[in-house]
């Protein structure tokens, strides 16, 4: 049985009217949809731009464009999705058959042809092309499904990490607005320092977890209203190590977001001159992501009011960061802050504690 008509869109190219009529009748009688008939190959470009075919029958002896040029035109038009090209020619020379197959033809039938043989080849080629089309469609649907599920999985991971960050906020005196401000400001500085958009997005989503280790700090120390004793301060400083340990779960090394979040959590209290903690590393040995967060976290903390302190005026906070460029802070990060200062300050105003529900 021939394939259904919808699966047999056939194009016939032949300048001989009787041949066109004969092929038209044979194709219809075989149960296919009425074929598209073309006697002038100059019409092909417009026709092929509008529709796809499951099979093309081509006579090599054509006016205006040779059969060889038509083979090239069809291959250029359809590329990897070129339908089977079946040459039907009165030229039985072996050399032409080889040349046609080398030029992209799928098959070669000589005139006068055996009707049964020709129809069998038409059925085989149209069915094969239709099957390949279905496979491509199924592959595209599968890829779309995989992409959709990958996006959903990625979003669920982000949601979990954000909830983890919020859990740390609830244990501290920080506000959600602080996390928003410092994470967006960190992404701005990263962009100013030449990071690509993908890396900036990682920064945006990783930086809110910088203090997640505070989950493991006792309330008596974390929420103490007054100054900490040296022993208490040593325990508080362990939030960096504990945060990295939380984020460095088995398999986390394969996750770029967790890897960046872990290095920020561990190193955001390191100082450019090596006087920070927990490892006392200096300069470029401190991961750049942590050096960026060191600036944005301090800037927002200084300019924000907390139960245990008043907010600093903006200029005083900026003067502090400028004064400690090269000691506490990476000078290159401070310079980046200066270059995009208007943008960062606009962000701080938009996401101020009073402006955030």
C-alpha atoms as one frame of an Amber mdcrd trajectory, in Angstrom:
protein
   0.000   0.000   0.000   1.276   3.503  -0.762   1.734   6.002   2.068  -1.206
   8.329   2.791  -1.485  11.344   0.529  -0.235  13.688   3.236   2.983  11.687
   3.301   3.578  11.848  -0.409   4.211  15.422  -1.477   5.940  14.944  -4.807
   7.518  17.483  -7.159   8.026  16.586 -10.837  10.410  18.655 -12.996  10.267
  17.918 -16.715   9.869  20.218 -19.726   8.220  17.466 -21.794   4.459  17.870
 -21.418   3.535  14.253 -22.249   6.082  13.042 -19.669   4.666  15.412 -17.069
   1.127  14.234 -17.792   2.122  10.557 -17.635   3.937  10.949 -14.321   1.042
  12.984 -12.936  -1.429  10.200 -13.787   0.804   7.425 -12.450   1.419   9.213
  -9.154  -2.297   9.895  -8.666  -3.246   6.341  -9.569  -0.755   5.053  -7.014
  -2.705   6.864  -4.292  -0.484   9.890  -3.765  -1.672  13.473  -3.564  -1.609
  15.337  -6.892   2.045  16.191  -7.535   3.417  19.666  -8.176   4.388  19.871
 -11.843   7.120  22.195 -13.069   8.208  22.570 -16.690  10.322  25.717 -16.226
  13.058  25.160 -13.610  13.342  28.906 -13.071  10.153  28.637 -10.993  11.757
  26.235  -8.542  13.294  28.734  -6.138   9.916  30.333  -5.353   8.105  26.995
  -5.176  10.659  25.363  -2.868  10.743  28.418  -0.620   7.019  27.986   0.057
   6.717  24.240   0.590   8.559  21.019   1.361   8.440  17.791  -0.630   8.948
  14.132   0.166  10.348  13.355  -3.273  11.527  15.217  -6.367  11.560  13.632
  -9.828  14.012  15.408 -12.155  14.689  15.154 -15.857  18.276  16.117 -16.679
  17.458  17.628 -20.075  15.805  20.925 -19.125  15.664  24.455 -20.600  17.156
  27.510 -18.902  18.703  25.433 -16.097  20.283  22.040 -16.603  19.356  19.069
 -14.441  22.757  19.385 -12.814  22.024  22.976 -11.837  18.635  21.919 -10.501
  20.308  19.306  -8.279  22.589  22.035  -6.896  19.682  24.446  -6.427  17.636
  21.912  -4.452  20.586  20.930  -2.274  21.249  24.601  -1.498  17.576  25.290
  -0.815  16.932  22.405   1.582  20.399  21.693   2.975  20.474  18.684   5.280
  16.709  18.284   4.854  16.868  17.832   1.073  14.192  15.321  -0.004  15.151
  12.295  -2.099  16.059  13.387  -5.638  15.058  10.773  -8.203  16.484  11.392
 -11.665  14.218  10.151 -14.476  16.229  10.548 -17.668  16.430   9.202 -21.207
  20.234   9.201 -20.873  21.252   5.681 -19.922  25.010   6.319 -19.964  26.702
   4.875 -16.915  28.870   7.970 -16.493  25.839  10.245 -16.151  24.276   7.928
 -13.587  27.422   8.052 -11.472  27.671  11.821 -11.912  24.036  12.302 -10.848
  24.470  10.180  -7.733  27.660  12.074  -6.903  25.791  15.375  -7.322  23.226
  14.411  -4.679  20.655  12.324  -6.539  19.214   9.491  -4.464  18.324   7.275
  -7.392  18.409   7.115 -11.208  15.749   5.646 -13.490  16.096   5.594 -17.265
  13.369   6.224 -19.831  11.446   4.367 -21.013  10.872   3.164 -17.483   9.028
   0.193 -16.077   5.919   1.590 -14.386   5.915  -0.950 -11.558   9.592  -0.375
 -10.819   9.228   3.416 -10.874   6.233   3.381  -8.525   8.045   1.036  -6.155
  11.002   3.398  -5.998   8.681   6.357  -5.468   7.000   4.556  -2.554  10.312
   3.562  -0.987  11.823   7.026  -1.227   8.754   8.946  -0.010   8.222   6.534
   2.880  11.885   6.785   3.857  11.873  10.578   3.756   8.642  10.727   5.725
  10.144   8.450   8.395  13.203  10.670   8.652  10.967  13.713   8.951   9.067
  12.055  11.802  12.317  11.175  13.534  13.506  14.784  13.264  10.213  16.003
  14.662  10.328  13.535  17.535  13.939  14.463  18.233  13.033  18.156  18.301
  10.125  17.467  20.676  12.376  15.375  22.912  15.040  18.089  22.974  12.404
  20.694  23.815  11.120  18.496  26.649  14.644  17.966  27.978  15.331  21.711
  27.839  12.073  22.451  29.622  12.809  19.930  32.365  16.392  21.170  32.639
  15.116  24.717  33.117  12.637  23.483  35.717  15.367  21.558  37.559  17.682
  24.566  37.434  14.915  26.793  38.754  14.134  24.364  41.572  17.817  24.347
  42.562  17.854  28.137  42.560  14.711  28.190  44.678  16.285  25.813  47.200
  19.449  27.908  47.400  17.420  31.087  47.836  15.444  29.472  50.629  18.718
  28.463  52.239  19.876  32.063  52.004  16.621  33.267  53.526  17.039  30.782
  56.370  20.373  32.413  57.171  18.725  35.852  57.078  16.098  34.821  59.623
  18.867  33.830  62.036  20.659  37.135  61.642  19.715  40.766  61.930  20.014
  41.263  58.186  17.019  41.985  55.968  15.979  40.491  52.672  16.619  43.865
  51.085  20.286  43.663  52.110  20.651  40.364  50.261  18.967  41.812  47.171
  21.091  44.944  47.210  24.462  43.297  47.688  23.766  40.504  45.184  22.630
  42.870  42.424  25.477  45.275  43.207  27.913  42.334  43.048  26.604  41.401
  39.598  27.001  45.036  38.495  30.631  45.124  39.614  31.323  41.764  37.993
  29.929  43.101  34.715  32.039  46.253  35.058  35.094  44.036  35.541  34.419
  42.287  32.229  32.513  39.169  33.264  30.138  37.763  30.676  26.394  37.599
  31.322  26.421  33.946  32.334  29.097  34.588  34.968  27.242  37.679  36.193
  24.093  35.602  36.633  26.104  33.088  38.659  27.307  35.958  40.850  23.740
  37.223  41.263  22.559  33.828  42.494  25.660  32.747  44.430  26.404  35.902
  46.429  23.204  35.793  48.564  24.629  32.665  50.215  27.759  34.410  51.504
  26.600  34.259  55.143  24.797  30.914  55.057  27.280  29.577  57.602  25.666
  31.765  60.262  23.030  29.035  60.511  25.622  27.099  62.513  26.511  29.961
  64.911  24.861  29.903  68.371  22.171  32.549  68.921  23.975  33.765  72.016
  26.791  34.933  69.781  24.996  35.663  66.521  22.305  37.825  68.152  24.392
  39.352  70.936  23.580  43.086  71.074  26.951  44.173  72.417  30.563  43.627
  71.392  31.836  40.066  71.120  34.615  38.714  73.277  37.721  37.416  71.484
  36.516  33.856  72.015  33.060  34.702  70.691  34.551  36.504  67.720  36.610
  33.429  66.864  33.423  31.351  66.854  31.621  33.947  64.745  34.429  33.914
  62.206  33.825  30.211  61.733  30.663  31.052  59.772  32.897  31.322  56.701
  34.229  27.788  57.053  30.851  26.375  58.020  29.161  28.089  55.076  31.665
  26.602  52.650  31.156  23.179  54.248  27.381  23.459  53.792  27.743  24.421
  50.123  30.493  21.909  49.360  28.127  18.951  49.543  29.049  15.786  47.592
  28.775  16.521  43.885  28.800  20.295  44.393  32.115  20.604  42.587  30.277
  19.872  39.322  27.825  22.728  39.937  29.235  26.138  38.981  26.712  27.986
  41.121  27.486  25.998  44.273  31.219  26.208  43.592  31.096  30.014  43.357
  28.795  30.267  46.371  31.183  28.121  48.424  34.254  30.183  47.546  32.407
  33.417  48.328  31.192  32.022  51.654  34.704  30.948  52.599  36.643  34.004
  51.448  34.436  37.114  51.610  36.117  38.210  54.880  39.639  37.849  53.526
  41.493  41.155  53.051  43.666  42.329  50.203  46.641  42.753  52.554  46.251
  39.270  54.065  44.882  40.399  57.446  41.463  38.814  56.960  40.047  35.411
  57.856  39.684  32.433  57.854  42.863  31.661  55.884  44.668  35.003  55.881
  45.334  34.865  52.136  46.104  38.065  50.233  45.782  39.783  46.865  44.879
  37.754  43.818  44.984  34.544  45.863  41.531  35.581  47.112  38.929  34.516
  44.517  37.677  37.537  42.586  34.046  36.703  43.359  34.833  36.984  47.078
  36.757  40.233  46.559  33.708  41.716  44.821  31.321  40.623  47.575  33.686
  42.020  50.209  33.112  45.499  48.776  29.366  45.299  48.145  28.629  43.606
  51.481  30.533  46.218  53.489  29.081  49.138  51.516  25.518  48.011  52.115
  26.156  47.011  55.727  27.641  50.404  56.551  24.779  52.350  54.952  22.031
  50.202  56.518  20.477  50.688  59.932  20.518  47.695  62.265  19.239  47.197
  65.827  22.822  47.413  67.057  23.980  50.408  64.940  22.966  53.511  63.034
  23.301  53.749  59.259  26.351  55.638  58.060  25.875  58.497  55.602  26.663
  57.362  52.089  29.719  59.596  51.653  31.215  58.352  54.911  30.786  54.733
  53.781  32.355  55.508  50.402  35.234  57.314  52.073  35.799  54.234  54.248
  35.973  51.947  51.219  38.265  54.337  49.357  40.530  54.679  52.386  40.846
  50.908  52.685  41.457  50.263  48.988  44.702  48.310  48.829  44.456  47.119
  52.435  41.004  45.685  53.068  39.687  45.841  49.511  41.000  44.972  46.056
  41.872  48.326  44.377  40.564  47.054  41.018  37.159  46.260  42.545  37.010
  49.667  44.253  37.873  51.306  40.913  35.046  49.343  39.262  32.692  50.597
  41.958  33.743  54.180  41.209  33.074  53.700  37.488  29.533  52.424  37.981
  28.829  54.278  41.228  25.720  56.058  39.919  24.187  52.750  38.875  25.011
  51.095  42.203  23.641  54.011  44.235  20.457  53.975  42.183  20.087  50.303
  43.027  20.632  50.932  46.750  17.924  53.612  46.708  15.412  51.468  44.792
  15.911  48.500  47.120  16.224  50.426  50.380  14.736  48.844  53.507  11.974
  51.466  53.516  11.180  50.870  49.839  10.966  47.095  50.207   7.658  45.605
  51.419
